[in-house]
XYZ file of C-alpha atoms in Angstrom:
150
model
C -18.193 20.413 -35.803
C -18.292 16.645 -35.917
C -19.547 14.633 -33.006
C -16.211 12.795 -32.788
C -14.346 16.028 -32.107
C -16.751 17.209 -29.431
C -16.390 14.394 -26.929
C -13.603 12.776 -24.991
C -12.665 9.191 -25.754
C -10.346 7.591 -23.214
C -9.124 4.027 -22.962
C -7.134 2.615 -20.092
C -4.772 -0.313 -20.246
C -4.341 -2.098 -16.922
C -1.380 -4.184 -18.164
C 0.652 -1.097 -18.888
C 4.028 -0.745 -17.153
C 4.555 1.656 -14.246
C 0.830 2.124 -13.742
C 0.450 4.285 -16.849
C -2.836 4.620 -18.653
C -3.161 5.288 -22.358
C -5.683 7.829 -23.561
C -7.276 8.201 -26.937
C -8.121 11.458 -28.613
C -9.421 14.460 -26.740
C -11.222 17.248 -28.532
C -10.146 17.890 -32.096
C -7.261 15.587 -32.814
C -5.255 15.857 -29.567
C -3.369 12.656 -28.905
C -1.398 12.098 -25.743
C -0.899 9.854 -22.797
C -2.395 10.274 -19.385
C 0.203 8.876 -17.078
C -0.066 7.717 -13.511
C 2.615 6.534 -11.130
C 2.568 3.646 -8.673
C 0.815 5.706 -5.978
C -2.092 6.449 -8.346
C -1.450 10.174 -8.814
C -1.282 11.747 -12.251
C 2.227 12.502 -13.422
C 3.230 16.032 -14.297
C 5.885 17.054 -16.748
C 8.646 19.168 -15.313
C 11.855 20.690 -16.622
C 15.282 20.595 -14.988
C 15.925 24.233 -14.057
C 19.216 23.960 -12.153
C 21.848 25.320 -14.537
C 24.577 23.361 -12.724
C 22.820 20.099 -13.542
C 24.119 18.403 -16.719
C 20.478 17.633 -17.606
C 19.535 21.336 -17.590
C 16.507 22.010 -19.791
C 15.609 18.350 -20.109
C 11.985 17.402 -19.453
C 10.942 14.598 -17.131
C 7.837 12.994 -15.679
C 7.419 13.279 -11.918
C 4.691 12.446 -9.447
C 2.607 15.304 -8.020
C 3.203 13.692 -4.641
C 6.995 13.994 -4.940
C 8.935 12.941 -1.860
C 10.952 15.662 -0.183
C 12.713 16.041 3.136
C 9.551 16.789 5.102
C 7.241 14.010 3.903
C 7.272 10.469 2.648
C 5.617 10.901 -0.741
C 6.205 9.096 -4.004
C 9.580 9.127 -5.736
C 8.526 8.400 -9.333
C 10.888 9.967 -11.860
C 11.454 9.323 -15.565
C 13.098 11.435 -18.247
C 11.091 11.898 -21.426
C 12.176 9.611 -24.204
C 12.405 10.756 -27.804
C 9.085 8.982 -28.421
C 7.383 11.071 -25.737
C 8.482 14.402 -27.206
C 5.883 14.157 -29.959
C 3.098 13.314 -27.510
C 3.846 16.062 -25.020
C 1.143 18.671 -24.957
C 2.208 22.094 -23.765
C -1.319 22.677 -22.504
C -0.872 19.857 -19.983
C 2.259 21.531 -18.669
C 0.475 24.868 -18.430
C -2.477 23.262 -16.650
C -0.118 21.642 -14.141
C 1.631 24.978 -13.505
C -1.700 26.780 -13.108
C -3.013 24.117 -10.713
C 0.129 24.471 -8.626
C -0.202 28.271 -8.674
C -3.905 27.979 -7.796
C -3.048 25.808 -4.798
C -0.468 28.321 -3.602
C -2.934 31.200 -4.038
C -5.648 29.332 -2.125
C -3.177 28.723 0.689
C -2.238 32.414 0.682
C -5.925 33.456 0.763
C -6.522 31.224 3.797
C -3.461 32.688 5.501
C -4.584 36.259 4.758
C -8.134 35.569 5.996
C -6.733 34.231 9.247
C -4.433 37.239 9.539
C -7.397 39.577 8.924
C -9.433 37.879 11.671
C -6.514 38.215 14.080
C -6.094 41.894 13.163
C -9.795 42.557 13.748
C -9.649 40.793 17.104
C -6.625 42.831 18.228
C -8.250 46.047 16.962
C -11.341 45.349 19.065
C -9.161 44.653 22.098
C -7.220 47.895 21.518
C -10.443 49.923 21.191
C -11.873 48.397 24.382
C -8.607 49.094 26.199
C -8.713 52.698 24.942
C -12.271 53.187 26.247
C -11.278 51.603 29.553
C -8.299 53.967 29.892
C -10.476 56.937 28.924
C -13.062 55.992 31.557
C -10.364 55.466 34.170
C -8.876 58.900 33.378
C -12.297 60.573 33.685
C -12.868 58.974 37.100
C -9.333 59.858 38.216
C -9.610 63.476 37.009
C -13.015 63.839 38.685
C -11.530 62.641 41.975
C -8.522 64.973 41.677
C -10.646 68.032 40.805
C -13.100 67.274 43.618
C -10.192 67.222 46.087
C -8.963 70.648 44.911
C -12.431 72.203 44.957
C -13.099 71.345 48.606
């Protein structure tokens, strides 16, 4: 393997429009662009999935920090041009999907850990309450039997 194919060579162009950075080759012959939006986040490629949308199936660049109803994130959006179609690397799309899935799974793990701690706490409380009731019943039964035996 040549030394040129085993390292990453990246160049950035600060005069580039829309805050994009240009990258050189990565690995063995991969050429593509690393894009950033105005807020500094890396752009991710997405696909229009709403079948009612006339742009269904079309790919576009969007910020990871996309603005929605609940927050005030970035609103960068740009459809892929015909020039971009040759530079699009499916691995980048897969990496973006896996990172998103990883984030969701980490959130779910945290939620489940918290739920487990709460379940353990309530189990301990239930066991202590059971012992307390058992002890109370023993004392009560002892008092009742002692009254009948007199």
